[in-house]
PDB file of C-alpha atoms in Angstrom:
ATOM      1  CA  MET A 667      28.083   9.137  -6.837  1.00  0.00           C
ATOM      2  CA  LEU A 668      24.815   8.146  -5.225  1.00  0.00           C
ATOM      3  CA  ILE A 669      24.617   5.672  -2.531  1.00  0.00           C
ATOM      4  CA  GLU A 670      22.474   2.250  -2.841  1.00  0.00           C
ATOM      5  CA  ARG A 671      19.684   3.881  -0.820  1.00  0.00           C
ATOM      6  CA  GLU A 672      19.569   7.002  -2.581  1.00  0.00           C
ATOM      7  CA  ALA A 673      19.710   5.274  -6.216  1.00  0.00           C
ATOM      8  CA  GLU A 674      17.117   3.069  -5.206  1.00  0.00           C
ATOM      9  CA  SER A 675      14.716   5.989  -3.977  1.00  0.00           C
ATOM     10  CA  CYS A 676      15.187   7.437  -7.261  1.00  0.00           C
ATOM     11  CA  TYR A 677      14.091   4.261  -9.035  1.00  0.00           C
ATOM     12  CA  LEU A 678      11.403   3.634  -7.140  1.00  0.00           C
ATOM     13  CA  GLY A 679       9.775   6.856  -7.881  1.00  0.00           C
ATOM     14  CA  GLN A 680       9.844   8.711  -4.641  1.00  0.00           C
ATOM     15  CA  PHE A 681      10.911  11.995  -7.030  1.00  0.00           C
ATOM     16  CA  ILE A 682       8.356  11.517  -9.335  1.00  0.00           C
ATOM     17  CA  PRO A 683       7.225  14.352 -10.978  1.00  0.00           C
ATOM     18  CA  LEU A 684       4.770  17.276  -9.547  1.00  0.00           C
ATOM     19  CA  GLN A 685       1.922  16.519 -11.798  1.00  0.00           C
ATOM     20  CA  TYR A 686       2.383  13.047 -10.144  1.00  0.00           C
ATOM     21  CA  HIS A 687       1.274  14.552  -6.358  1.00  0.00           C
ATOM     22  CA  HIS A 688      -1.317  17.081  -8.104  1.00  0.00           C
ATOM     23  CA  ASN A 689      -3.624  14.131  -9.580  1.00  0.00           C
ATOM     24  CA  MET A 690      -3.644  12.926  -5.870  1.00  0.00           C
ATOM     25  CA  LEU A 691      -5.411  16.031  -4.810  1.00  0.00           C
ATOM     26  CA  MET A 692      -8.219  14.888  -7.604  1.00  0.00           C
ATOM     27  CA  ASP A 693      -8.494  11.530  -6.259  1.00  0.00           C
ATOM     28  CA  LEU A 694     -11.182  11.964  -3.871  1.00  0.00           C
ATOM     29  CA  ASN A 695     -11.148   8.604  -2.579  1.00  0.00           C
ATOM     30  CA  ARG A 696      -7.928   8.583  -1.427  1.00  0.00           C
ATOM     31  CA  MET A 697      -8.599  12.350  -0.307  1.00  0.00           C
ATOM     32  CA  ASP A 698     -11.871  11.954   1.529  1.00  0.00           C
ATOM     33  CA  ASN A 699     -10.919   8.672   3.397  1.00  0.00           C
ATOM     34  CA  PHE A 700      -7.707  10.191   4.616  1.00  0.00           C
ATOM     35  CA  LYS A 701      -9.553  13.501   5.697  1.00  0.00           C
ATOM     36  CA  ALA A 702     -12.213  11.411   7.688  1.00  0.00           C
ATOM     37  CA  ALA A 703      -9.544   9.359   9.449  1.00  0.00           C
ATOM     38  CA  ILE A 704      -7.323  12.276  10.390  1.00  0.00           C
ATOM     39  CA  ARG A 705      -9.976  14.154  11.490  1.00  0.00           C
ATOM     40  CA  ARG A 706     -11.016  11.156  13.758  1.00  0.00           C
ATOM     41  CA  GLN A 707      -7.617  10.730  15.075  1.00  0.00           C
ATOM     42  CA  VAL A 708      -5.928  13.771  15.542  1.00  0.00           C
ATOM     43  CA  PHE A 709      -7.623  15.815  18.594  1.00  0.00           C
ATOM     44  CA  GLU A 710      -7.609  19.361  19.580  1.00  0.00           C
ATOM     45  CA  GLY A 711      -4.031  20.293  20.632  1.00  0.00           C
ATOM     46  CA  ALA A 712      -2.113  17.534  19.277  1.00  0.00           C
ATOM     47  CA  LYS A 713       1.417  17.460  17.741  1.00  0.00           C
ATOM     48  CA  VAL A 714       1.552  15.564  14.182  1.00  0.00           C
ATOM     49  CA  LEU A 715       4.177  14.220  12.206  1.00  0.00           C
ATOM     50  CA  GLU A 716       3.663  13.263   8.563  1.00  0.00           C
ATOM     51  CA  LEU A 717       6.399  11.321   6.965  1.00  0.00           C
ATOM     52  CA  GLY A 718       6.452  12.062   3.360  1.00  0.00           C
ATOM     53  CA  GLY A 719       4.427  15.234   3.180  1.00  0.00           C
ATOM     54  CA  GLY A 720       4.065  15.499  -0.670  1.00  0.00           C
ATOM     55  CA  THR A 721       1.943  18.228  -1.261  1.00  0.00           C
ATOM     56  CA  GLY A 722       1.310  18.846   2.418  1.00  0.00           C
ATOM     57  CA  VAL A 723      -2.603  18.205   2.006  1.00  0.00           C
ATOM     58  CA  LEU A 724      -2.520  15.674   4.933  1.00  0.00           C
ATOM     59  CA  SER A 725      -0.376  17.801   7.168  1.00  0.00           C
ATOM     60  CA  TRP A 726      -3.361  20.118   6.136  1.00  0.00           C
ATOM     61  CA  PHE A 727      -6.186  18.395   7.509  1.00  0.00           C
ATOM     62  CA  ALA A 728      -4.268  17.662  10.780  1.00  0.00           C
ATOM     63  CA  ALA A 729      -3.607  21.408  11.285  1.00  0.00           C
ATOM     64  CA  GLN A 730      -7.191  21.973  11.502  1.00  0.00           C
ATOM     65  CA  ALA A 731      -7.072  20.194  15.123  1.00  0.00           C
ATOM     66  CA  ALA A 732      -3.313  20.045  15.842  1.00  0.00           C
ATOM     67  CA  SER A 733      -1.364  22.907  17.389  1.00  0.00           C
ATOM     68  CA  LYS A 734       1.743  21.641  15.521  1.00  0.00           C
ATOM     69  CA  VAL A 735       2.592  19.393  12.351  1.00  0.00           C
ATOM     70  CA  TYR A 736       5.859  18.481  11.182  1.00  0.00           C
ATOM     71  CA  CYS A 737       5.742  17.558   7.660  1.00  0.00           C
ATOM     72  CA  VAL A 738       8.676  15.826   6.519  1.00  0.00           C
ATOM     73  CA  GLU A 739       9.635  15.624   2.700  1.00  0.00           C
ATOM     74  CA  PHE A 740      12.917  14.538   1.272  1.00  0.00           C
ATOM     75  CA  ASN A 741      12.527  15.728  -2.769  1.00  0.00           C
ATOM     76  CA  PRO A 742      13.027  19.458  -2.381  1.00  0.00           C
ATOM     77  CA  ASP A 743      10.800  20.320  -5.788  1.00  0.00           C
ATOM     78  CA  MET A 744       7.955  19.145  -2.945  1.00  0.00           C
ATOM     79  CA  VAL A 745       9.327  20.974  -0.247  1.00  0.00           C
ATOM     80  CA  ASP A 746       9.051  24.320  -2.195  1.00  0.00           C
ATOM     81  CA  GLU A 747       5.671  23.053  -3.637  1.00  0.00           C
ATOM     82  CA  ALA A 748       4.216  22.273   0.007  1.00  0.00           C
ATOM     83  CA  ARG A 749       5.060  25.345   1.151  1.00  0.00           C
ATOM     84  CA  ARG A 750       4.111  27.357  -1.679  1.00  0.00           C
ATOM     85  CA  LEU A 751       0.422  25.693  -0.909  1.00  0.00           C
ATOM     86  CA  LEU A 752       0.196  25.899   2.501  1.00  0.00           C
ATOM     87  CA  ALA A 753       0.942  29.447   2.688  1.00  0.00           C
ATOM     88  CA  MET A 754      -2.402  29.714   0.508  1.00  0.00           C
ATOM     89  CA  ASN A 755      -4.601  27.772   3.024  1.00  0.00           C
ATOM     90  CA  ARG A 756      -6.203  28.803   6.497  1.00  0.00           C
ATOM     91  CA  ASP A 757      -4.017  27.020   9.138  1.00  0.00           C
ATOM     92  CA  GLY A 758      -1.145  26.380   7.018  1.00  0.00           C
ATOM     93  CA  GLU A 759       1.336  28.144   9.259  1.00  0.00           C
ATOM     94  CA  LYS A 760       0.799  25.562  11.485  1.00  0.00           C
ATOM     95  CA  VAL A 761       3.068  22.990   9.574  1.00  0.00           C
ATOM     96  CA  GLU A 762       6.522  23.142   9.198  1.00  0.00           C
ATOM     97  CA  VAL A 763       7.631  21.463   6.024  1.00  0.00           C
ATOM     98  CA  ILE A 764      11.206  20.121   7.088  1.00  0.00           C
ATOM     99  CA  HIS A 765      13.814  18.916   3.682  1.00  0.00           C
ATOM    100  CA  ALA A 766      15.150  15.665   5.383  1.00  0.00           C
ATOM    101  CA  ASP A 767      15.041  12.196   4.635  1.00  0.00           C
ATOM    102  CA  ALA A 768      12.294  10.313   6.770  1.00  0.00           C
ATOM    103  CA  PHE A 769      14.866   7.731   7.478  1.00  0.00           C
ATOM    104  CA  GLU A 770      17.023   9.836   9.654  1.00  0.00           C
ATOM    105  CA  TYR A 771      14.300  12.335  10.874  1.00  0.00           C
ATOM    106  CA  LEU A 772      13.028  12.702  14.425  1.00  0.00           C
ATOM    107  CA  PRO A 773      10.731  15.635  15.796  1.00  0.00           C
ATOM    108  CA  PRO A 774      12.365  17.640  18.459  1.00  0.00           C
ATOM    109  CA  GLU A 775       9.554  16.758  20.921  1.00  0.00           C
ATOM    110  CA  PRO A 776       7.044  13.755  21.255  1.00  0.00           C
ATOM    111  CA  VAL A 777       4.471  13.775  18.742  1.00  0.00           C
ATOM    112  CA  ASP A 778       0.956  11.946  19.313  1.00  0.00           C
ATOM    113  CA  VAL A 779       0.017  10.955  15.819  1.00  0.00           C
ATOM    114  CA  VAL A 780       2.231  10.416  12.582  1.00  0.00           C
ATOM    115  CA  ILE A 781       0.801  10.103   9.022  1.00  0.00           C
ATOM    116  CA  CYS A 782       2.739   8.200   6.581  1.00  0.00           C
ATOM    117  CA  GLU A 783       1.370   7.731   2.784  1.00  0.00           C
ATOM    118  CA  MET A 784       4.203   5.913   1.028  1.00  0.00           C
ATOM    119  CA  ILE A 785       2.116   3.153  -0.029  1.00  0.00           C
ATOM    120  CA  HIS A 786       1.924   1.269  -3.349  1.00  0.00           C
ATOM    121  CA  VAL A 787      -0.331  -2.256  -4.025  1.00  0.00           C
ATOM    122  CA  ALA A 788       1.133  -5.005  -1.917  1.00  0.00           C
ATOM    123  CA  MET A 789       3.367  -2.693   0.278  1.00  0.00           C
ATOM    124  CA  LEU A 790       5.958  -2.631  -3.122  1.00  0.00           C
ATOM    125  CA  ARG A 791       8.051   0.071  -4.658  1.00  0.00           C
ATOM    126  CA  GLU A 792       7.509   2.754  -1.589  1.00  0.00           C
ATOM    127  CA  LYS A 793       9.089   2.434   1.731  1.00  0.00           C
ATOM    128  CA  GLN A 794       5.930   2.514   3.822  1.00  0.00           C
ATOM    129  CA  VAL A 795       6.718  -0.771   6.241  1.00  0.00           C
ATOM    130  CA  GLU A 796      10.757   0.234   5.946  1.00  0.00           C
ATOM    131  CA  VAL A 797      10.348   3.721   7.310  1.00  0.00           C
ATOM    132  CA  ILE A 798       7.811   2.914   9.928  1.00  0.00           C
ATOM    133  CA  GLU A 799       9.864   0.299  11.457  1.00  0.00           C
ATOM    134  CA  ASN A 800      13.044   2.501  11.557  1.00  0.00           C
ATOM    135  CA  PHE A 801      11.224   5.245  12.750  1.00  0.00           C
ATOM    136  CA  LYS A 802       9.649   3.590  15.793  1.00  0.00           C
ATOM    137  CA  LYS A 803      13.242   2.104  16.842  1.00  0.00           C
ATOM    138  CA  ARG A 804      14.761   5.345  16.693  1.00  0.00           C
ATOM    139  CA  TYR A 805      11.899   7.333  18.195  1.00  0.00           C
ATOM    140  CA  ALA A 806      11.547   4.709  21.379  1.00  0.00           C
ATOM    141  CA  ALA A 807      15.561   5.307  21.764  1.00  0.00           C
ATOM    142  CA  LYS A 808      14.736   9.222  22.017  1.00  0.00           C
ATOM    143  CA  PHE A 809      11.678   9.632  23.536  1.00  0.00           C
ATOM    144  CA  GLY A 810      10.827   6.330  25.356  1.00  0.00           C
ATOM    145  CA  GLY A 811       6.835   5.107  25.314  1.00  0.00           C
ATOM    146  CA  PRO A 812       4.442   5.067  24.082  1.00  0.00           C
ATOM    147  CA  LEU A 813       4.584   5.343  20.596  1.00  0.00           C
ATOM    148  CA  PRO A 814       2.072   7.528  18.849  1.00  0.00           C
ATOM    149  CA  LEU A 815      -0.699   6.704  16.803  1.00  0.00           C
ATOM    150  CA  PHE A 816       0.268   5.536  12.953  1.00  0.00           C
ATOM    151  CA  ILE A 817      -2.311   6.522  10.000  1.00  0.00           C
ATOM    152  CA  PRO A 818      -2.914   4.098   8.622  1.00  0.00           C
ATOM    153  CA  GLU A 819      -3.085   1.762  11.263  1.00  0.00           C
ATOM    154  CA  ALA A 820      -2.524  -1.223   9.594  1.00  0.00           C
ATOM    155  CA  VAL A 821      -2.488  -2.725   5.943  1.00  0.00           C
ATOM    156  CA  VAL A 822      -4.455  -6.224   4.804  1.00  0.00           C
ATOM    157  CA  MET A 823      -3.177  -7.665   1.862  1.00  0.00           C
ATOM    158  CA  ALA A 824      -5.284 -10.531  -0.600  1.00  0.00           C
ATOM    159  CA  VAL A 825      -4.404 -12.387  -3.465  1.00  0.00           C
ATOM    160  CA  GLN A 826      -6.738 -13.928  -6.330  1.00  0.00           C
ATOM    161  CA  PRO A 827      -6.102 -15.999  -9.442  1.00  0.00           C
ATOM    162  CA  LEU A 828      -7.626 -14.566 -12.474  1.00  0.00           C
ATOM    163  CA  GLN A 829      -8.210 -15.380 -16.052  1.00  0.00           C
ATOM    164  CA  GLN A 830      -6.935 -11.568 -17.901  1.00  0.00           C
ATOM    165  CA  ALA A 831      -7.413 -11.115 -21.269  1.00  0.00           C
ATOM    166  CA  TYR A 832      -4.083  -8.997 -22.856  1.00  0.00           C
ATOM    167  CA  ASP A 833      -5.714  -8.631 -26.388  1.00  0.00           C
ATOM    168  CA  PHE A 834      -4.939  -4.772 -27.116  1.00  0.00           C
ATOM    169  CA  SER A 835      -6.516  -4.181 -30.647  1.00  0.00           C
ATOM    170  CA  GLY A 836      -5.411  -7.522 -31.951  1.00  0.00           C
ATOM    171  CA  TYR A 837      -1.879  -6.834 -29.943  1.00  0.00           C
ATOM    172  CA  GLN A 838      -1.060  -9.747 -27.819  1.00  0.00           C
ATOM    173  CA  ALA A 839       1.073  -7.966 -24.781  1.00  0.00           C
ATOM    174  CA  PRO A 840       0.881  -9.794 -21.283  1.00  0.00           C
ATOM    175  CA  ILE A 841       1.192  -6.801 -19.164  1.00  0.00           C
ATOM    176  CA  ILE A 842       0.874  -5.955 -15.689  1.00  0.00           C
ATOM    177  CA  GLN A 843      -2.605  -4.203 -14.886  1.00  0.00           C
ATOM    178  CA  PHE A 844      -3.656  -1.710 -12.340  1.00  0.00           C
ATOM    179  CA  GLN A 845      -7.854  -2.189 -11.711  1.00  0.00           C
ATOM    180  CA  GLN A 846     -10.147  -0.049 -10.179  1.00  0.00           C
ATOM    181  CA  ALA A 847     -11.671  -1.872  -7.695  1.00  0.00           C
ATOM    182  CA  GLY A 848     -15.335  -2.588  -8.106  1.00  0.00           C
ATOM    183  CA  VAL A 849     -15.445  -2.320 -11.872  1.00  0.00           C
ATOM    184  CA  PHE A 850     -16.401  -4.925 -14.112  1.00  0.00           C
ATOM    185  CA  SER A 851     -14.561  -5.627 -17.201  1.00  0.00           C
ATOM    186  CA  ALA A 852     -14.981  -8.518 -19.597  1.00  0.00           C
ATOM    187  CA  ASP A 853     -11.553  -9.000 -20.018  1.00  0.00           C
ATOM    188  CA  THR A 854     -11.182 -10.307 -16.249  1.00  0.00           C
ATOM    189  CA  ILE A 855     -12.757 -13.466 -15.087  1.00  0.00           C
ATOM    190  CA  GLU A 856     -12.015 -14.186 -11.046  1.00  0.00           C
ATOM    191  CA  LEU A 857     -11.401 -17.719 -10.883  1.00  0.00           C
ATOM    192  CA  ALA A 858     -11.662 -18.338  -7.097  1.00  0.00           C
ATOM    193  CA  GLN A 859     -12.229 -16.090  -4.150  1.00  0.00           C
ATOM    194  CA  PRO A 860      -9.463 -13.991  -3.009  1.00  0.00           C
ATOM    195  CA  ALA A 861      -7.236 -15.661  -0.186  1.00  0.00           C
ATOM    196  CA  LEU A 862      -5.774 -13.430   2.796  1.00  0.00           C
ATOM    197  CA  TYR A 863      -2.080 -13.463   2.661  1.00  0.00           C
ATOM    198  CA  SER A 864      -0.833 -10.392   5.321  1.00  0.00           C
ATOM    199  CA  ILE A 865      -1.887  -8.294   7.893  1.00  0.00           C
ATOM    200  CA  ILE A 866       0.716  -5.175   8.739  1.00  0.00           C
ATOM    201  CA  ASP A 867      -0.199  -3.849  12.060  1.00  0.00           C
ATOM    202  CA  PHE A 868       1.704  -0.667  12.593  1.00  0.00           C
ATOM    203  CA  SER A 869       1.775  -0.951  15.954  1.00  0.00           C
ATOM    204  CA  GLN A 870       3.223  -3.956  16.038  1.00  0.00           C
ATOM    205  CA  PRO A 871       7.018  -4.907  14.804  1.00  0.00           C
ATOM    206  CA  ASN A 872       6.725  -6.003  11.406  1.00  0.00           C
ATOM    207  CA  ASP A 873       9.462  -8.334   9.272  1.00  0.00           C
ATOM    208  CA  LEU A 874      10.056  -6.679   5.499  1.00  0.00           C
ATOM    209  CA  GLN A 875      10.057 -10.287   4.606  1.00  0.00           C
ATOM    210  CA  ILE A 876       6.504 -11.426   3.155  1.00  0.00           C
ATOM    211  CA  LYS A 877       6.157 -14.639   1.932  1.00  0.00           C
ATOM    212  CA  TRP A 878       2.748 -16.662   1.846  1.00  0.00           C
ATOM    213  CA  GLU A 879       1.824 -20.248   0.223  1.00  0.00           C
ATOM    214  CA  GLY A 880      -1.807 -21.327   0.154  1.00  0.00           C
ATOM    215  CA  SER A 881      -4.500 -22.864  -2.224  1.00  0.00           C
ATOM    216  CA  PHE A 882      -7.536 -21.777  -3.833  1.00  0.00           C
ATOM    217  CA  THR A 883     -10.504 -24.059  -5.117  1.00  0.00           C
ATOM    218  CA  ILE A 884     -11.237 -22.991  -8.701  1.00  0.00           C
ATOM    219  CA  GLU A 885     -15.114 -21.533  -9.117  1.00  0.00           C
ATOM    220  CA  LYS A 886     -15.142 -21.512 -12.781  1.00  0.00           C
ATOM    221  CA  SER A 887     -13.423 -23.643 -15.689  1.00  0.00           C
ATOM    222  CA  GLY A 888     -10.756 -21.513 -17.857  1.00  0.00           C
ATOM    223  CA  THR A 889      -7.217 -20.673 -17.762  1.00  0.00           C
ATOM    224  CA  VAL A 890      -5.184 -18.694 -15.056  1.00  0.00           C
ATOM    225  CA  SER A 891      -3.346 -16.286 -16.490  1.00  0.00           C
ATOM    226  CA  ALA A 892      -2.673 -14.068 -13.963  1.00  0.00           C
ATOM    227  CA  LEU A 893      -2.588 -12.721  -9.798  1.00  0.00           C
ATOM    228  CA  ARG A 894      -4.365  -9.966  -8.741  1.00  0.00           C
ATOM    229  CA  PHE A 895      -3.074  -8.461  -5.602  1.00  0.00           C
ATOM    230  CA  VAL A 896      -5.568  -6.228  -3.194  1.00  0.00           C
ATOM    231  CA  THR A 897      -4.584  -3.846  -0.646  1.00  0.00           C
ATOM    232  CA  LYS A 898      -6.740  -2.469   1.937  1.00  0.00           C
ATOM    233  CA  ASN A 899      -5.624   0.406   4.322  1.00  0.00           C
ATOM    234  CA  ILE A 900      -6.893   0.361   7.523  1.00  0.00           C
ATOM    235  CA  LEU A 901      -6.751   4.147   8.059  1.00  0.00           C
ATOM    236  CA  ALA A 902      -8.596   4.556  11.537  1.00  0.00           C
ATOM    237  CA  VAL A 903     -10.470   2.131  13.409  1.00  0.00           C
ATOM    238  CA  LEU A 904     -13.701   2.941  15.177  1.00  0.00           C
ATOM    239  CA  MET A 905     -13.673   0.881  18.199  1.00  0.00           C
ATOM    240  CA  GLU A 906     -17.203   2.113  19.517  1.00  0.00           C
ATOM    241  CA  THR A 907     -18.814   1.268  16.290  1.00  0.00           C
ATOM    242  CA  SER A 908     -16.795  -1.978  15.283  1.00  0.00           C
ATOM    243  CA  SER A 909     -15.910  -0.215  11.690  1.00  0.00           C
ATOM    244  CA  THR A 910     -13.020   1.040  10.041  1.00  0.00           C
ATOM    245  CA  ILE A 911     -11.914   3.999   7.838  1.00  0.00           C
ATOM    246  CA  ASP A 912     -10.421   2.332   4.810  1.00  0.00           C
ATOM    247  CA  TRP A 913      -8.684   3.519   1.361  1.00  0.00           C
ATOM    248  CA  LEU A 914      -8.840   0.486  -1.060  1.00  0.00           C
ATOM    249  CA  ASN A 915      -5.967   1.150  -3.907  1.00  0.00           C
ATOM    250  CA  HIS A 916      -6.141   0.100  -7.076  1.00  0.00           C
ATOM    251  CA  TYR A 917      -6.002  -3.823  -8.197  1.00  0.00           C
ATOM    252  CA  MET A 918      -2.963  -4.991  -9.246  1.00  0.00           C
ATOM    253  CA  ALA A 919      -2.938  -8.211 -11.763  1.00  0.00           C
ATOM    254  CA  LEU A 920       0.553  -9.461 -12.625  1.00  0.00           C
ATOM    255  CA  PRO A 921       0.802 -11.742 -15.499  1.00  0.00           C
ATOM    256  CA  LEU A 922       2.074 -15.356 -15.164  1.00  0.00           C
ATOM    257  CA  ALA A 923       5.071 -16.428 -17.091  1.00  0.00           C
ATOM    258  CA  GLN A 924       3.299 -19.704 -17.804  1.00  0.00           C
ATOM    259  CA  PRO A 925      -0.629 -19.599 -17.853  1.00  0.00           C
ATOM    260  CA  VAL A 926      -1.904 -22.483 -16.109  1.00  0.00           C
ATOM    261  CA  ALA A 927      -5.443 -24.342 -17.393  1.00  0.00           C
ATOM    262  CA  VAL A 928      -8.018 -25.042 -14.700  1.00  0.00           C
ATOM    263  CA  LYS A 929     -11.345 -26.538 -14.192  1.00  0.00           C
ATOM    264  CA  GLU A 930     -13.871 -26.176 -11.633  1.00  0.00           C
ATOM    265  CA  GLY A 931     -13.262 -27.501  -8.294  1.00  0.00           C
ATOM    266  CA  ASP A 932      -9.534 -28.100  -9.151  1.00  0.00           C
ATOM    267  CA  LEU A 933      -7.351 -27.240  -6.012  1.00  0.00           C
ATOM    268  CA  LEU A 934      -4.713 -24.647  -7.328  1.00  0.00           C
ATOM    269  CA  GLN A 935      -1.589 -24.196  -5.045  1.00  0.00           C
ATOM    270  CA  VAL A 936       0.377 -20.668  -5.019  1.00  0.00           C
ATOM    271  CA  SER A 937       3.227 -19.483  -3.892  1.00  0.00           C
ATOM    272  CA  PHE A 938       5.382 -15.970  -3.782  1.00  0.00           C
ATOM    273  CA  GLN A 939       7.474 -13.814  -1.580  1.00  0.00           C
ATOM    274  CA  TYR A 940       8.997 -10.144  -1.614  1.00  0.00           C
ATOM    275  CA  ARG A 941      10.575  -8.053   0.505  1.00  0.00           C
ATOM    276  CA  ALA A 942       8.189  -4.856   1.457  1.00  0.00           C
ATOM    277  CA  GLY A 943       9.509  -1.944  -0.906  1.00  0.00           C
ATOM    278  CA  GLY A 944      10.895  -4.132  -3.300  1.00  0.00           C
ATOM    279  CA  SER A 945      10.204  -3.993  -7.186  1.00  0.00           C
ATOM    280  CA  ILE A 946       6.913  -5.216  -8.588  1.00  0.00           C
ATOM    281  CA  ALA A 947       9.376  -7.476 -10.625  1.00  0.00           C
ATOM    282  CA  SER A 948      10.997  -9.021  -7.337  1.00  0.00           C
ATOM    283  CA  LEU A 949       7.377 -10.392  -6.584  1.00  0.00           C
ATOM    284  CA  GLN A 950       6.322 -11.551 -10.130  1.00  0.00           C
ATOM    285  CA  ASN A 951       9.319 -13.351 -10.514  1.00  0.00           C
ATOM    286  CA  SER A 952       8.920 -15.243  -7.098  1.00  0.00           C
ATOM    287  CA  MET A 953       5.357 -16.264  -8.230  1.00  0.00           C
ATOM    288  CA  GLN A 954       4.432 -20.053  -8.230  1.00  0.00           C
ATOM    289  CA  VAL A 955       1.190 -21.630  -9.832  1.00  0.00           C
ATOM    290  CA  GLU A 956       0.245 -25.344 -10.037  1.00  0.00           C
ATOM    291  CA  VAL A 957      -2.815 -27.327 -10.071  1.00  0.00           C
ATOM    292  CA  LYS A 958      -2.102 -29.652  -6.922  1.00  0.00           C
ATOM    293  CA  SER A 959      -5.371 -31.498  -7.631  1.00  0.00           C
ATOM    294  CA  THR A 960      -7.785 -32.056 -10.015  1.00  0.00           C
ATOM    295  CA  ALA A 961     -11.682 -32.103  -9.549  1.00  0.00           C
ATOM    296  CA  SER A 962     -12.045 -35.446 -10.820  1.00  0.00           C
ATOM    297  CA  VAL A 963      -9.227 -37.036  -8.772  1.00  0.00           C
ATOM    298  CA  ARG A 964     -10.459 -35.062  -5.645  1.00  0.00           C
ATOM    299  CA  ALA A 965     -14.038 -36.852  -6.674  1.00  0.00           C
ATOM    300  CA  GLY A 966     -12.271 -40.472  -7.082  1.00  0.00           C
ATOM    301  CA  HIS A 967     -10.994 -40.076  -3.731  1.00  0.00           C
ATOM    302  CA  LEU A 968     -14.083 -39.054  -2.148  1.00  0.00           C
ATOM    303  CA  SER A 969     -15.880 -41.691  -3.692  1.00  0.00           C
ATOM    304  CA  LEU A 970     -13.865 -44.413  -2.499  1.00  0.00           C
ATOM    305  CA  ALA A 971     -13.645 -42.890   1.033  1.00  0.00           C
ATOM    306  CA  TYR A 972     -17.649 -43.154   1.013  1.00  0.00           C
ATOM    307  CA  GLY A 973     -17.971 -46.637  -1.132  1.00  0.00           C
TER     308      GLY A 973
END
C-alpha cells in the first residue's frame, strides 16, 4: 500500500509518461533559457546536483563545464531513459544518474550548484519549493555552509483578473486554461494590471503556505470570470548587467465559481491561499473575488472631499 507522499506524488504527475518529458525537449523557450543560465552559473570543474533529472538534459548542459554531475530521478522509467540518452552524448559519462527520492538523497560530497526544475504555474502540483527547503536543511546538517547556488534562483508570481470566454463551438464550459504568454486571444480580456503576490528566493528560507489579499482598479467594464496566474522563473541573476535569464511558464486562467460584473474604476478585492505543491483545486476553491467599492461611490466620496 502506498504511503501518503507516494500516493500524492503519483497523483501530482511525477510519474508522467516518457512522451511528456520528450515534449519538454522540444520546448525551445525552456531549453534555451536553462542552457544559458547553466552555462553562466556552472564554472569549469564544478560539482553539480540535479534534483528531478527527467531526461537528463539539464544535467548534460551542466556537464559541459562541470567535473561531476549527480542526477537524481525517482521514476525508474526515466532513470533508464536518462541513462540511455546520456550515453549517446559527449560528456554524458560525467553525469551519474541515481535512482533515488529527491526528498531523501544527499550527494557524497559538497556541490557548487543545484538544479531543480519541478515547476508548475503558481508553484502548484510539483514539489519544487518543498524539495529545495528540505534539501537545504539536510545539506547544511551534513556539510555545513555555504549552501550551493540554486537554478532557478527565484520565482516571481503575479495574479490578474480576466474576462474569459468559455464558448467552445456553442458548448459552455468554464474550464482551467493554460495560455501561451504574449499571444493575443479575443476570448481573453485583461480587466486590470497584474499584481505581484509572491517572490520565492531559494537562497532564503521559504514558507510553503502562500496567502494573498489585495485589490485591483478595474480598467475596462465587463465581467470578471477568471483569475490569471503568471509565474516567472529567474534562472540566473546577472549582477554586472542588472539583468536576469528568465523562463516564463504558460499563464494559468482559473474560472471563478461566480463571475463578478465590474465597471471601469471599480475597486476589486481578491484573496486566495494555497500550499506550494498543492493541487490546482486547492487554490481555485480558496479564491474570493468581490467589488469593494464602485467607481460611482468613489467619485462621490472624492467630490465630497473637495466640495
